[in-house]
Backbone as a printed PyTorch tensor [residue, N CA C, xyz], in Angstrom:
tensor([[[-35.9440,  75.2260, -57.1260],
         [-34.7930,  75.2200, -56.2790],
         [-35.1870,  75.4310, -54.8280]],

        [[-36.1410,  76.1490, -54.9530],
         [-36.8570,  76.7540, -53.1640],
         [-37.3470,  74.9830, -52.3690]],

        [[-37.4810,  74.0210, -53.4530],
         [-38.0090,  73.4470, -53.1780],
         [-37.3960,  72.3800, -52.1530]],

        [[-35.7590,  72.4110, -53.1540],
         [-34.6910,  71.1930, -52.9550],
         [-34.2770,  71.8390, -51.6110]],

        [[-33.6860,  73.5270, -51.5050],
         [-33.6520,  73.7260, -49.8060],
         [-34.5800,  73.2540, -48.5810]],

        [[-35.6860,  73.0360, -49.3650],
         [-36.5560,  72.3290, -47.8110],
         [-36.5470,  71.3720, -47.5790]],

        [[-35.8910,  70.0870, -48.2900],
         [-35.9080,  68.9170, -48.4390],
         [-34.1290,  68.5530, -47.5330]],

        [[-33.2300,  69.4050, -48.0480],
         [-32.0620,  69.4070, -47.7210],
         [-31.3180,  69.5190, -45.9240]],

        [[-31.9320,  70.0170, -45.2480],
         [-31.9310,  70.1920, -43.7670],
         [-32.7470,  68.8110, -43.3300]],

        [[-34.0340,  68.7300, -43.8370],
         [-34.3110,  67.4560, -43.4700],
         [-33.7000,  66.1260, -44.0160]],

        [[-33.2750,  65.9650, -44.7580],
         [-32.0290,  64.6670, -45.6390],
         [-31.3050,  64.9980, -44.5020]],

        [[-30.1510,  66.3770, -44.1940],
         [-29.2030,  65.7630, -42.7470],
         [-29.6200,  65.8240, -41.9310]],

        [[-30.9460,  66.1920, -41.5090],
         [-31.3110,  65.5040, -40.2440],
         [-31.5160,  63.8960, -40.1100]],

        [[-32.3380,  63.8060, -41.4610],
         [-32.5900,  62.0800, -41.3650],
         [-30.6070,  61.7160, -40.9120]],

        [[-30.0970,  62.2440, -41.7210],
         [-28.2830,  61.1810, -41.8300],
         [-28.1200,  60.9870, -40.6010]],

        [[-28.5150,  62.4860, -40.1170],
         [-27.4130,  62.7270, -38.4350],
         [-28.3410,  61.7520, -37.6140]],

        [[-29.3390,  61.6110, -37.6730],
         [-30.1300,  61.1600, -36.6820],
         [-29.5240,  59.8080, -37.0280]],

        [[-29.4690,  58.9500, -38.6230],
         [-29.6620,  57.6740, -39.0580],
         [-28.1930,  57.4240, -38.1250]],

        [[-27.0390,  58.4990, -38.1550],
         [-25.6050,  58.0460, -37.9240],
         [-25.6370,  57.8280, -36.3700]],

        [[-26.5080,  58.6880, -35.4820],
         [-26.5530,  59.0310, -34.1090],
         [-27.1180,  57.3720, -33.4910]],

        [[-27.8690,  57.0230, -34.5990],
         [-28.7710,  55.7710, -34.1580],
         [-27.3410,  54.9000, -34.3390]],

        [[-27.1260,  54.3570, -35.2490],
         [-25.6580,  53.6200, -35.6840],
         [-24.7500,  53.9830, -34.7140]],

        [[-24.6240,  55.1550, -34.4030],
         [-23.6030,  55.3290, -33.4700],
         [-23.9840,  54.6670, -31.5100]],

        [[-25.3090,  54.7110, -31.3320],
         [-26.1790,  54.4530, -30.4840],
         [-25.8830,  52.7720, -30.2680]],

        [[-26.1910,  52.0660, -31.2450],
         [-26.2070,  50.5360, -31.0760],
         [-24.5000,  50.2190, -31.1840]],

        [[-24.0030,  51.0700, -32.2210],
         [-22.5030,  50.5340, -31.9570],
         [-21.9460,  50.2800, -30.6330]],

        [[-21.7520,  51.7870, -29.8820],
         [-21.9900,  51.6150, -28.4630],
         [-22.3100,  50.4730, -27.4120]],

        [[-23.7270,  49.8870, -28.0590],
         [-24.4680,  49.4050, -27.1160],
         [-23.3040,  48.1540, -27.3550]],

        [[-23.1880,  47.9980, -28.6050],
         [-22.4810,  46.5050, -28.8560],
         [-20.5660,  46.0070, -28.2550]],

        [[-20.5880,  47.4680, -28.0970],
         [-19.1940,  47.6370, -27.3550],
         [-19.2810,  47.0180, -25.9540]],

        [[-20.3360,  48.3840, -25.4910],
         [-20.4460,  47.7560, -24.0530],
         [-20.7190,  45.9570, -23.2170]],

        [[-21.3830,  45.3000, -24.8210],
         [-22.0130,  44.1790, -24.2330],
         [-20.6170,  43.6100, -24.4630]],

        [[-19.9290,  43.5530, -25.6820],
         [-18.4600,  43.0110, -25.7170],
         [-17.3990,  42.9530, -24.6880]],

        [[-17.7780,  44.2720, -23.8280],
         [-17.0100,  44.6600, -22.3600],
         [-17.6970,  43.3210, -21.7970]],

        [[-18.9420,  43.5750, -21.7420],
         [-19.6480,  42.9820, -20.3510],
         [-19.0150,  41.2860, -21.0250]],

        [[-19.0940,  41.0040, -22.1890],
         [-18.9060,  39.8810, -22.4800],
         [-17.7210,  39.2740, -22.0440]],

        [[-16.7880,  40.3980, -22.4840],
         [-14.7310,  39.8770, -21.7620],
         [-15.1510,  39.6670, -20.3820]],

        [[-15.8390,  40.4040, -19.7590],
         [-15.9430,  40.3510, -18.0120],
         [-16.3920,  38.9030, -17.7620]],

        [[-17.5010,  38.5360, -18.5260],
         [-18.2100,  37.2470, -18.1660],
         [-17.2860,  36.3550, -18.2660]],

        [[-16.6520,  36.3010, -19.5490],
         [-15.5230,  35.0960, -20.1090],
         [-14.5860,  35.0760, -19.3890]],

        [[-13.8520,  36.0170, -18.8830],
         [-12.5190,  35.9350, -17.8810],
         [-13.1830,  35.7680, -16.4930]],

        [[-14.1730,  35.7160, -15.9450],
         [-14.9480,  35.4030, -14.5150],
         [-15.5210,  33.7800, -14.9550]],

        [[-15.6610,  33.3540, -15.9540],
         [-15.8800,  32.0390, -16.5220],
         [-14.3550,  31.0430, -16.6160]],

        [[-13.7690,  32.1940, -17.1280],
         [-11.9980,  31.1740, -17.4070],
         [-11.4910,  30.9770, -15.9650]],

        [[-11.8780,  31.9410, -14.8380],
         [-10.9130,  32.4260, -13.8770],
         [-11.8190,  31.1530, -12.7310]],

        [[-12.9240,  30.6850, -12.8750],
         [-13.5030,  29.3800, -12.2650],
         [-13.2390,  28.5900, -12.8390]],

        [[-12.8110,  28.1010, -14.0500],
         [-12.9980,  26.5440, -14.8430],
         [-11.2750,  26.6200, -13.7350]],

        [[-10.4300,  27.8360, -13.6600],
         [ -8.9420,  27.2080, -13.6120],
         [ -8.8860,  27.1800, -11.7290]],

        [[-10.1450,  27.5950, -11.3350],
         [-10.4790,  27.0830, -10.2290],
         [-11.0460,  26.2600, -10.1050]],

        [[-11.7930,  25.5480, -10.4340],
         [-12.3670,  23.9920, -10.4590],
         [-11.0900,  23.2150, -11.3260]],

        [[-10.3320,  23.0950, -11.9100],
         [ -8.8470,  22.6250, -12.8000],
         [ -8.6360,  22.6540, -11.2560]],

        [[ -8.4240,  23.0700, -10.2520],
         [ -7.1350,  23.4420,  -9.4100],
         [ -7.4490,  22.2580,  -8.5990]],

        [[ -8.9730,  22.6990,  -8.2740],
         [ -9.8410,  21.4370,  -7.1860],
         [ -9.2140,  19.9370,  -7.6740]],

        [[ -9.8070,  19.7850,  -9.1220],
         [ -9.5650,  18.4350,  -9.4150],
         [ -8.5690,  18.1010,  -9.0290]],

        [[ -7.3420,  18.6950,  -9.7090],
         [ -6.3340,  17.8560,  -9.3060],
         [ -5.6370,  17.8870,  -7.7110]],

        [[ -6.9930,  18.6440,  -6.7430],
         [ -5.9820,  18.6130,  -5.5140],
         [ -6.8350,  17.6120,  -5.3890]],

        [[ -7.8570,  17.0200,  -5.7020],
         [ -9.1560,  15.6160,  -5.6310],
         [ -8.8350,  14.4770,  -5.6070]],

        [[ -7.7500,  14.4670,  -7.3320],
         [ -6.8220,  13.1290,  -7.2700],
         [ -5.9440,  13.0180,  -6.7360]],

        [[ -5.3930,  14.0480,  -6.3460],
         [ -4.1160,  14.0460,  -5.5600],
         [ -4.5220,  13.2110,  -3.8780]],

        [[ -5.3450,  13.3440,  -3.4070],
         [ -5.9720,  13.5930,  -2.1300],
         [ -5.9800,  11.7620,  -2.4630]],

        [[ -7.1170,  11.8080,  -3.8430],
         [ -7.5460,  10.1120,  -3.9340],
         [ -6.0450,   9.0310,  -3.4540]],

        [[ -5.1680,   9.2840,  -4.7460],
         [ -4.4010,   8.7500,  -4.6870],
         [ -3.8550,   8.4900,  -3.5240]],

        [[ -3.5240,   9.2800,  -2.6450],
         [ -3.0410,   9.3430,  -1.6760],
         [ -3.8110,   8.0020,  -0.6010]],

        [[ -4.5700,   8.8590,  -0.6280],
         [ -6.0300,   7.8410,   0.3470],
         [ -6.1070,   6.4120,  -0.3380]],

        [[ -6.0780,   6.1580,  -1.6640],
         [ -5.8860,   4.5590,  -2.3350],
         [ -4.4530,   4.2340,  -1.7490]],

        [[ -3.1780,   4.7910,  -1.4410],
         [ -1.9850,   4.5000,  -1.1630],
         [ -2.5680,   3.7280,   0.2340]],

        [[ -3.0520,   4.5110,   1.0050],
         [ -3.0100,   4.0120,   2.5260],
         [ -4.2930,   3.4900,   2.7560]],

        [[ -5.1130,   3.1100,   1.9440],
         [ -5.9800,   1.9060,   2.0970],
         [ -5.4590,   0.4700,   2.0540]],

        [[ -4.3260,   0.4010,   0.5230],
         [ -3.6780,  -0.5690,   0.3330],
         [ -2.8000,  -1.0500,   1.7410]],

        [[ -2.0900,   0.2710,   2.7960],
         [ -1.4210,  -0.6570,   3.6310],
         [ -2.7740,  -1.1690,   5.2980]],

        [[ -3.9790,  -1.3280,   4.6750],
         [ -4.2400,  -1.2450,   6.1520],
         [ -5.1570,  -2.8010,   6.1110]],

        [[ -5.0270,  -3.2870,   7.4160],
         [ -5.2750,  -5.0190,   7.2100],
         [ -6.2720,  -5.4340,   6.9070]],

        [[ -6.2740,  -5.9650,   6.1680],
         [ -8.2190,  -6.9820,   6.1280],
         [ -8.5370,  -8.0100,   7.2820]],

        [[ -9.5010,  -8.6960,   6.4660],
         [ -9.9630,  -9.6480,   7.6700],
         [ -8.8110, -10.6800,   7.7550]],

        [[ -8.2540, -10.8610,   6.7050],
         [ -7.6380, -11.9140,   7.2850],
         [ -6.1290, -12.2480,   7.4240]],

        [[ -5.8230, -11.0220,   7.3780],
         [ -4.6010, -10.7610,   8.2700],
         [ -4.6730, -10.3560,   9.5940]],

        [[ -5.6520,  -9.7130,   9.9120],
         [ -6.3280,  -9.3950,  11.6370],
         [ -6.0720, -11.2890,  11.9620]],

        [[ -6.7450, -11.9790,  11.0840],
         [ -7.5010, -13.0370,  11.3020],
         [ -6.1020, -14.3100,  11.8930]],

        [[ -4.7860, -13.9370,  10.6940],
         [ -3.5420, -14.5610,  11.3020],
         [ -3.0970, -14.2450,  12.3400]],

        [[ -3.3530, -12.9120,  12.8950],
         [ -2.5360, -12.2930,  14.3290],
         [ -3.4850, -12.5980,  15.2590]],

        [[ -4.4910, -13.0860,  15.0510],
         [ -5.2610, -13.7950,  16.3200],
         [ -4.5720, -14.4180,  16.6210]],

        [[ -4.4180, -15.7330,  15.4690],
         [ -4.2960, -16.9690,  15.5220],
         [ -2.8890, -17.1860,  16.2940]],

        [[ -1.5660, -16.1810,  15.5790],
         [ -0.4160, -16.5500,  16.1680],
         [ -0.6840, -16.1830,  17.9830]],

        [[ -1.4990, -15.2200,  18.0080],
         [ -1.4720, -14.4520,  19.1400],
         [ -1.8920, -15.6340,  20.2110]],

        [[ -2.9680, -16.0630,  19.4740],
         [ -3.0090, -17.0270,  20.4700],
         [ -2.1370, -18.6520,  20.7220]],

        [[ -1.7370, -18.9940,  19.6340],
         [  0.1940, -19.7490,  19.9240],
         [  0.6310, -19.4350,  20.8400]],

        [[  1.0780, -18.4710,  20.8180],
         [  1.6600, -17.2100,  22.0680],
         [  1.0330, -17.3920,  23.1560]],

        [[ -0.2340, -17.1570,  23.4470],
         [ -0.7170, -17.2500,  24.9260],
         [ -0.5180, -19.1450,  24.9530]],

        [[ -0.5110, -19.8170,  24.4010],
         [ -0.6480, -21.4010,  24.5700],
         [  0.0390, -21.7390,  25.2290]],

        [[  1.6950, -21.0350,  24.4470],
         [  2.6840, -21.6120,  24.6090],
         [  3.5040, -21.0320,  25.9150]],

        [[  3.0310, -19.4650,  26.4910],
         [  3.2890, -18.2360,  28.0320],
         [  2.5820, -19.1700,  28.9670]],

        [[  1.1710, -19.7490,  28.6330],
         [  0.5410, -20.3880,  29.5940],
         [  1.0650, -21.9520,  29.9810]],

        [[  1.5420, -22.3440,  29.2090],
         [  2.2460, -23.6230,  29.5730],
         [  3.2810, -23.6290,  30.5450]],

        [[  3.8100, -22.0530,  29.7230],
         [  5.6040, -22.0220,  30.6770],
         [  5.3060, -21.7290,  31.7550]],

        [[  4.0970, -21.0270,  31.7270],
         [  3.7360, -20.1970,  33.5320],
         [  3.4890, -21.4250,  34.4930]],

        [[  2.6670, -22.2380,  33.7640],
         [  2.2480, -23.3870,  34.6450],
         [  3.2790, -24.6280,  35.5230]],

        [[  4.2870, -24.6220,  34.0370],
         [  5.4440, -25.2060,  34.9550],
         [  6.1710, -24.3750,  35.5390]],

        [[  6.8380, -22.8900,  35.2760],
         [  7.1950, -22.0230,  36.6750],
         [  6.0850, -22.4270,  37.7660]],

        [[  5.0760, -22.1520,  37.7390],
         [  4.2540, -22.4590,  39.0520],
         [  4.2090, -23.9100,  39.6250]],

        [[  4.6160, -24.6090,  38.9390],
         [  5.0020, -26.0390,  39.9510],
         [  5.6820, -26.1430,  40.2710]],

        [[  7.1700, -25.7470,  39.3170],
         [  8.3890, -25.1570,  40.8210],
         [  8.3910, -24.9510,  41.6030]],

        [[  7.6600, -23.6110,  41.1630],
         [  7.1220, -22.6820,  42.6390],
         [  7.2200, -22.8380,  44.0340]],

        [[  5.8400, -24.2630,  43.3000],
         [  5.2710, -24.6360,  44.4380],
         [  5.9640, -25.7550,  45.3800]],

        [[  7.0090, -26.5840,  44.5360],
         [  7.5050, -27.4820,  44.8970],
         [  8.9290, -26.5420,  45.5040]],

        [[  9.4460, -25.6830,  45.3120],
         [ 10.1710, -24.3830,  45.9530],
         [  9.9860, -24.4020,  47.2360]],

        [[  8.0430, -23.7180,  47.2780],
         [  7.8380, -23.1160,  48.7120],
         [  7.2590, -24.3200,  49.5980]],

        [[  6.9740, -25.9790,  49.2590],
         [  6.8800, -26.9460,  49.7060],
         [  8.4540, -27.0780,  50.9310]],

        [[  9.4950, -27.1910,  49.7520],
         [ 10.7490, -27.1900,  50.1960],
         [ 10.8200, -26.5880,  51.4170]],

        [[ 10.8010, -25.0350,  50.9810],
         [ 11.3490, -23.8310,  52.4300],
         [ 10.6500, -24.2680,  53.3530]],

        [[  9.1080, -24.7220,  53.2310],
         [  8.1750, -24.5380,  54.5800],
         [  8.5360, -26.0790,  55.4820]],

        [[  9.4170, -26.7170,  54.8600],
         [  9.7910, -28.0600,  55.6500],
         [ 10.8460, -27.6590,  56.1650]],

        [[ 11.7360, -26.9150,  55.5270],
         [ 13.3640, -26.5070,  55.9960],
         [ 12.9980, -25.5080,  57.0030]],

        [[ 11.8070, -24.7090,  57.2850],
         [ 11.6960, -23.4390,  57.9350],
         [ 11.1030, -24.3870,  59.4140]],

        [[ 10.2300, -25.7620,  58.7640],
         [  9.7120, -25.9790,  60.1280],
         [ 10.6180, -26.8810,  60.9070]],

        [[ 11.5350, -27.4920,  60.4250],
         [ 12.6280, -28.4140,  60.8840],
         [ 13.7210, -27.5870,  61.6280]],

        [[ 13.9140, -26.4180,  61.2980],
         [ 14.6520, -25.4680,  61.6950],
         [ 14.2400, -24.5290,  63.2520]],

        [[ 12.7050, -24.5960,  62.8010],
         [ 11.9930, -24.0880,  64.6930],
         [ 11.9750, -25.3340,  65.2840]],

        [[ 11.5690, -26.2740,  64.2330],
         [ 11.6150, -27.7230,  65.8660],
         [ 13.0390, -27.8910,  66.2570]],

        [[ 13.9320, -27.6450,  65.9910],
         [ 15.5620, -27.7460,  66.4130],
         [ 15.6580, -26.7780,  66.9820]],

        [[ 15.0280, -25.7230,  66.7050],
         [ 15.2160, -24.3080,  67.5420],
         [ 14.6370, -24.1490,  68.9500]],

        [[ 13.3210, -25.1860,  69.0600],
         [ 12.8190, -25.1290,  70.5150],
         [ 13.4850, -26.0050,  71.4820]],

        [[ 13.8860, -26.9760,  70.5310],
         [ 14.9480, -27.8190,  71.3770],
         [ 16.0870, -27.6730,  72.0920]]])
C-alpha cells in the first residue's frame, strides 16, 4: 500500500500537468480563432471594398462609352468641312457681287460729286 501512495501524487501530477497542457493549446487555439475572425472580417471588409470600386469602374465605363458614342469621327468632321466650305463658296460669291455694286455705287457718286464742283466753280 506504501507503495500505491507514491505512485498516486505523481498520477495527479502527470493529470494536472496532462490537463494544464490541454488547457495550454486549447487556449492557443482560441486565440488563433480570434486572430482568425480578425483576418476574415479585415478580408470580407476589402473584397466589399474592392465590390464597391468595381462597380464605381463600370459605372464610370459606361458612362465614358455613353459619351464616346456622341463625339464625331472622321467623317462627320469630314461633312462639316465640306458643307462649311459650300458656305464660304456661296458668302464669297455674294460678297463679290456686293462689291461690284459697290463699286459701280462709288463710280456713280464720284461723277455726281465731280459734276457738282464743276457747276460749283462756275
Amino acid at each position: 500500500m506504501k507503495d500505491i501512495f507514491f505512485y498516486v501524487p505523481m498520477f495527479v501530477s502527470l493529470c494536472s500537468l496532462g490537463i494544464a497542457g490541454l488547457t495550454f493549446l486549447r487556449n492557443g487555439k482560441w486565440k488563433d480563432g480570434d486572430e482568425i475572425k480578425t483576418a476574415i472580417g479585415n478580408v470580407d471588409s476589402r473584397l466589399t471594398e474592392v465590390t464597391d470600386v468595381q462597380s464605381q469602374h463600370s459605372d464610370r465605363l459606361a458612362r465614358l462609352e455613353t459619351e464616346i458614342e456622341h463625339v464625331a469621327t472622321q467623317g462627320d468632321i469630314n461633312v462639316l468641312r465640306a458643307e462649311i466650305k459650300g458656305v464660304e463658296s456661296t458668302l464669297s460669291a455674294k460678297v463679290e457681287g456686293v462689291a461690284a455694286q459697290t463699286k459701280s455705287v462709288d463710280a456713280g457718286v464720284i461723277r455726281i460729286e465731280q459734276l457738282l464742283m464743276s457747276e460749283a466753280r462756275k
